[in-house]
């Protein structure tokens, strides 16, 4: 599933974050610019995590890696299930195990 592009370019977000760090309030910036006050707060919060100011919060890179690993894990589980079914089918076809319908 392709990711949709960010609603605002990274450079724009960085400028808004810089304005907040310079003393402007998210509420004031939300009235002047398009992003909502909460969106601006989220950007500032995540920027703090990326700078290492919030060690309890995942950085953007860590979130991306976690998402990639979860996707990879899902794919590996699907492949494992397919291989298990294929191995069972080949074992039945070669006669090394009895068919499933057998009541032995």
JSON list of C-alpha atoms in Angstrom, two decimals:
[
{"chain": "A", "resi": 1, "resn": "UNK", "atom": "CA", "xyz": [0.00, 0.00, 0.00]},
{"chain": "A", "resi": 2, "resn": "UNK", "atom": "CA", "xyz": [1.68, 3.25, -1.07]},
{"chain": "A", "resi": 3, "resn": "UNK", "atom": "CA", "xyz": [2.04, 6.00, 1.50]},
{"chain": "A", "resi": 4, "resn": "UNK", "atom": "CA", "xyz": [0.28, 9.21, 0.77]},
{"chain": "A", "resi": 5, "resn": "UNK", "atom": "CA", "xyz": [2.55, 12.24, 0.63]},
{"chain": "A", "resi": 6, "resn": "UNK", "atom": "CA", "xyz": [2.73, 14.52, 3.64]},
{"chain": "A", "resi": 7, "resn": "UNK", "atom": "CA", "xyz": [0.13, 17.27, 3.57]},
{"chain": "A", "resi": 8, "resn": "UNK", "atom": "CA", "xyz": [2.79, 19.90, 4.20]},
{"chain": "A", "resi": 9, "resn": "UNK", "atom": "CA", "xyz": [6.37, 19.92, 2.88]},
{"chain": "A", "resi": 10, "resn": "UNK", "atom": "CA", "xyz": [9.12, 19.26, 5.42]},
{"chain": "A", "resi": 11, "resn": "UNK", "atom": "CA", "xyz": [10.61, 22.73, 4.90]},
{"chain": "A", "resi": 12, "resn": "UNK", "atom": "CA", "xyz": [7.23, 24.33, 5.72]},
{"chain": "A", "resi": 13, "resn": "UNK", "atom": "CA", "xyz": [6.90, 22.27, 8.91]},
{"chain": "A", "resi": 14, "resn": "UNK", "atom": "CA", "xyz": [10.45, 23.22, 9.91]},
{"chain": "A", "resi": 15, "resn": "UNK", "atom": "CA", "xyz": [9.64, 26.92, 9.47]},
{"chain": "A", "resi": 16, "resn": "UNK", "atom": "CA", "xyz": [6.53, 26.65, 11.63]},
{"chain": "A", "resi": 17, "resn": "UNK", "atom": "CA", "xyz": [8.49, 24.74, 14.30]},
{"chain": "A", "resi": 18, "resn": "UNK", "atom": "CA", "xyz": [11.19, 27.42, 14.23]},
{"chain": "A", "resi": 19, "resn": "UNK", "atom": "CA", "xyz": [8.54, 30.11, 14.77]},
{"chain": "A", "resi": 20, "resn": "UNK", "atom": "CA", "xyz": [7.18, 28.22, 17.80]},
{"chain": "A", "resi": 21, "resn": "UNK", "atom": "CA", "xyz": [10.70, 27.83, 19.19]},
{"chain": "A", "resi": 22, "resn": "UNK", "atom": "CA", "xyz": [11.21, 31.57, 18.65]},
{"chain": "A", "resi": 23, "resn": "UNK", "atom": "CA", "xyz": [8.27, 32.31, 20.92]},
{"chain": "A", "resi": 24, "resn": "UNK", "atom": "CA", "xyz": [5.17, 32.37, 18.75]},
{"chain": "A", "resi": 25, "resn": "UNK", "atom": "CA", "xyz": [2.25, 30.31, 20.04]},
{"chain": "A", "resi": 26, "resn": "UNK", "atom": "CA", "xyz": [0.73, 27.45, 18.02]},
{"chain": "A", "resi": 27, "resn": "UNK", "atom": "CA", "xyz": [-2.66, 29.11, 18.41]},
{"chain": "A", "resi": 28, "resn": "UNK", "atom": "CA", "xyz": [-1.39, 32.34, 16.90]},
{"chain": "A", "resi": 29, "resn": "UNK", "atom": "CA", "xyz": [0.34, 30.50, 14.04]},
{"chain": "A", "resi": 30, "resn": "UNK", "atom": "CA", "xyz": [-2.78, 28.40, 13.35]},
{"chain": "A", "resi": 31, "resn": "UNK", "atom": "CA", "xyz": [-4.78, 31.58, 12.82]},
{"chain": "A", "resi": 32, "resn": "UNK", "atom": "CA", "xyz": [-2.13, 33.03, 10.51]},
{"chain": "A", "resi": 33, "resn": "UNK", "atom": "CA", "xyz": [-1.28, 29.86, 8.57]},
{"chain": "A", "resi": 34, "resn": "UNK", "atom": "CA", "xyz": [-3.29, 26.82, 7.49]},
{"chain": "A", "resi": 35, "resn": "UNK", "atom": "CA", "xyz": [-2.29, 23.98, 9.88]},
{"chain": "A", "resi": 36, "resn": "UNK", "atom": "CA", "xyz": [-4.44, 23.56, 12.97]},
{"chain": "A", "resi": 37, "resn": "UNK", "atom": "CA", "xyz": [-3.13, 24.39, 16.41]},
{"chain": "A", "resi": 38, "resn": "UNK", "atom": "CA", "xyz": [-2.99, 20.68, 17.33]},
{"chain": "A", "resi": 39, "resn": "UNK", "atom": "CA", "xyz": [-1.10, 19.84, 14.14]},
{"chain": "A", "resi": 40, "resn": "UNK", "atom": "CA", "xyz": [1.52, 22.45, 15.00]},
{"chain": "A", "resi": 41, "resn": "UNK", "atom": "CA", "xyz": [1.77, 21.10, 18.56]},
{"chain": "A", "resi": 42, "resn": "UNK", "atom": "CA", "xyz": [2.26, 17.58, 17.15]},
{"chain": "A", "resi": 43, "resn": "UNK", "atom": "CA", "xyz": [5.05, 18.82, 14.88]},
{"chain": "A", "resi": 44, "resn": "UNK", "atom": "CA", "xyz": [6.83, 20.52, 17.77]},
{"chain": "A", "resi": 45, "resn": "UNK", "atom": "CA", "xyz": [6.40, 17.43, 19.98]},
{"chain": "A", "resi": 46, "resn": "UNK", "atom": "CA", "xyz": [7.84, 15.10, 17.32]},
{"chain": "A", "resi": 47, "resn": "UNK", "atom": "CA", "xyz": [10.67, 17.55, 16.62]},
{"chain": "A", "resi": 48, "resn": "UNK", "atom": "CA", "xyz": [11.56, 17.46, 20.32]},
{"chain": "A", "resi": 49, "resn": "UNK", "atom": "CA", "xyz": [11.74, 13.66, 20.14]},
{"chain": "A", "resi": 50, "resn": "UNK", "atom": "CA", "xyz": [13.90, 13.80, 17.00]},
{"chain": "A", "resi": 51, "resn": "UNK", "atom": "CA", "xyz": [16.30, 16.18, 18.76]},
{"chain": "A", "resi": 52, "resn": "UNK", "atom": "CA", "xyz": [16.63, 13.77, 21.69]},
{"chain": "A", "resi": 53, "resn": "UNK", "atom": "CA", "xyz": [14.80, 16.06, 24.11]},
{"chain": "A", "resi": 54, "resn": "UNK", "atom": "CA", "xyz": [12.14, 13.39, 24.73]},
{"chain": "A", "resi": 55, "resn": "UNK", "atom": "CA", "xyz": [13.88, 10.03, 25.07]},
{"chain": "A", "resi": 56, "resn": "UNK", "atom": "CA", "xyz": [10.60, 8.27, 25.96]},
{"chain": "A", "resi": 57, "resn": "UNK", "atom": "CA", "xyz": [9.14, 9.06, 22.51]},
{"chain": "A", "resi": 58, "resn": "UNK", "atom": "CA", "xyz": [10.16, 7.30, 19.30]},
{"chain": "A", "resi": 59, "resn": "UNK", "atom": "CA", "xyz": [11.99, 9.46, 16.79]},
{"chain": "A", "resi": 60, "resn": "UNK", "atom": "CA", "xyz": [10.75, 9.74, 13.23]},
{"chain": "A", "resi": 61, "resn": "UNK", "atom": "CA", "xyz": [13.48, 7.34, 12.08]},
{"chain": "A", "resi": 62, "resn": "UNK", "atom": "CA", "xyz": [12.59, 4.82, 14.79]},
{"chain": "A", "resi": 63, "resn": "UNK", "atom": "CA", "xyz": [8.91, 5.00, 13.82]},
{"chain": "A", "resi": 64, "resn": "UNK", "atom": "CA", "xyz": [9.80, 4.40, 10.17]},
{"chain": "A", "resi": 65, "resn": "UNK", "atom": "CA", "xyz": [12.02, 1.45, 11.12]},
{"chain": "A", "resi": 66, "resn": "UNK", "atom": "CA", "xyz": [9.30, -0.03, 13.34]},
{"chain": "A", "resi": 67, "resn": "UNK", "atom": "CA", "xyz": [6.77, 0.29, 10.54]},
{"chain": "A", "resi": 68, "resn": "UNK", "atom": "CA", "xyz": [9.19, -1.35, 8.09]},
{"chain": "A", "resi": 69, "resn": "UNK", "atom": "CA", "xyz": [9.93, -4.22, 10.50]},
{"chain": "A", "resi": 70, "resn": "UNK", "atom": "CA", "xyz": [6.23, -4.83, 11.16]},
{"chain": "A", "resi": 71, "resn": "UNK", "atom": "CA", "xyz": [5.55, -4.95, 7.42]},
{"chain": "A", "resi": 72, "resn": "UNK", "atom": "CA", "xyz": [8.49, -7.34, 6.92]},
{"chain": "A", "resi": 73, "resn": "UNK", "atom": "CA", "xyz": [7.28, -9.53, 9.82]},
{"chain": "A", "resi": 74, "resn": "UNK", "atom": "CA", "xyz": [3.79, -9.79, 8.28]},
{"chain": "A", "resi": 75, "resn": "UNK", "atom": "CA", "xyz": [5.31, -10.80, 4.96]},
{"chain": "A", "resi": 76, "resn": "UNK", "atom": "CA", "xyz": [7.55, -13.41, 6.58]},
{"chain": "A", "resi": 77, "resn": "UNK", "atom": "CA", "xyz": [4.57, -14.94, 8.40]},
{"chain": "A", "resi": 78, "resn": "UNK", "atom": "CA", "xyz": [2.65, -15.21, 5.11]},
{"chain": "A", "resi": 79, "resn": "UNK", "atom": "CA", "xyz": [5.66, -16.82, 3.42]},
{"chain": "A", "resi": 80, "resn": "UNK", "atom": "CA", "xyz": [6.14, -19.25, 6.34]},
{"chain": "A", "resi": 81, "resn": "UNK", "atom": "CA", "xyz": [2.49, -20.32, 6.14]},
{"chain": "A", "resi": 82, "resn": "UNK", "atom": "CA", "xyz": [2.75, -20.85, 2.38]},
{"chain": "A", "resi": 83, "resn": "UNK", "atom": "CA", "xyz": [5.93, -22.91, 2.77]},
{"chain": "A", "resi": 84, "resn": "UNK", "atom": "CA", "xyz": [4.33, -25.01, 5.52]},
{"chain": "A", "resi": 85, "resn": "UNK", "atom": "CA", "xyz": [1.33, -25.78, 3.33]},
{"chain": "A", "resi": 86, "resn": "UNK", "atom": "CA", "xyz": [3.56, -26.53, 0.35]},
{"chain": "A", "resi": 87, "resn": "UNK", "atom": "CA", "xyz": [5.72, -28.89, 2.42]},
{"chain": "A", "resi": 88, "resn": "UNK", "atom": "CA", "xyz": [2.63, -30.72, 3.68]},
{"chain": "A", "resi": 89, "resn": "UNK", "atom": "CA", "xyz": [1.27, -31.00, 0.13]},
{"chain": "A", "resi": 90, "resn": "UNK", "atom": "CA", "xyz": [4.54, -32.38, -1.23]},
{"chain": "A", "resi": 91, "resn": "UNK", "atom": "CA", "xyz": [4.78, -34.83, 1.66]},
{"chain": "A", "resi": 92, "resn": "UNK", "atom": "CA", "xyz": [1.25, -36.11, 0.92]},
{"chain": "A", "resi": 93, "resn": "UNK", "atom": "CA", "xyz": [1.95, -36.31, -2.83]},
{"chain": "A", "resi": 94, "resn": "UNK", "atom": "CA", "xyz": [5.15, -38.25, -2.31]},
{"chain": "A", "resi": 95, "resn": "UNK", "atom": "CA", "xyz": [3.35, -40.65, 0.03]},
{"chain": "A", "resi": 96, "resn": "UNK", "atom": "CA", "xyz": [5.54, -40.00, 3.05]},
{"chain": "A", "resi": 97, "resn": "UNK", "atom": "CA", "xyz": [2.51, -39.10, 5.20]},
{"chain": "A", "resi": 98, "resn": "UNK", "atom": "CA", "xyz": [-1.09, -40.32, 5.01]},
{"chain": "A", "resi": 99, "resn": "UNK", "atom": "CA", "xyz": [-3.76, -38.06, 3.47]},
{"chain": "A", "resi": 100, "resn": "UNK", "atom": "CA", "xyz": [-5.61, -35.69, 5.78]},
{"chain": "A", "resi": 101, "resn": "UNK", "atom": "CA", "xyz": [-8.92, -37.55, 5.40]},
{"chain": "A", "resi": 102, "resn": "UNK", "atom": "CA", "xyz": [-7.33, -40.73, 6.73]},
{"chain": "A", "resi": 103, "resn": "UNK", "atom": "CA", "xyz": [-8.69, -41.82, 10.13]},
{"chain": "A", "resi": 104, "resn": "UNK", "atom": "CA", "xyz": [-5.62, -43.66, 11.36]}
]
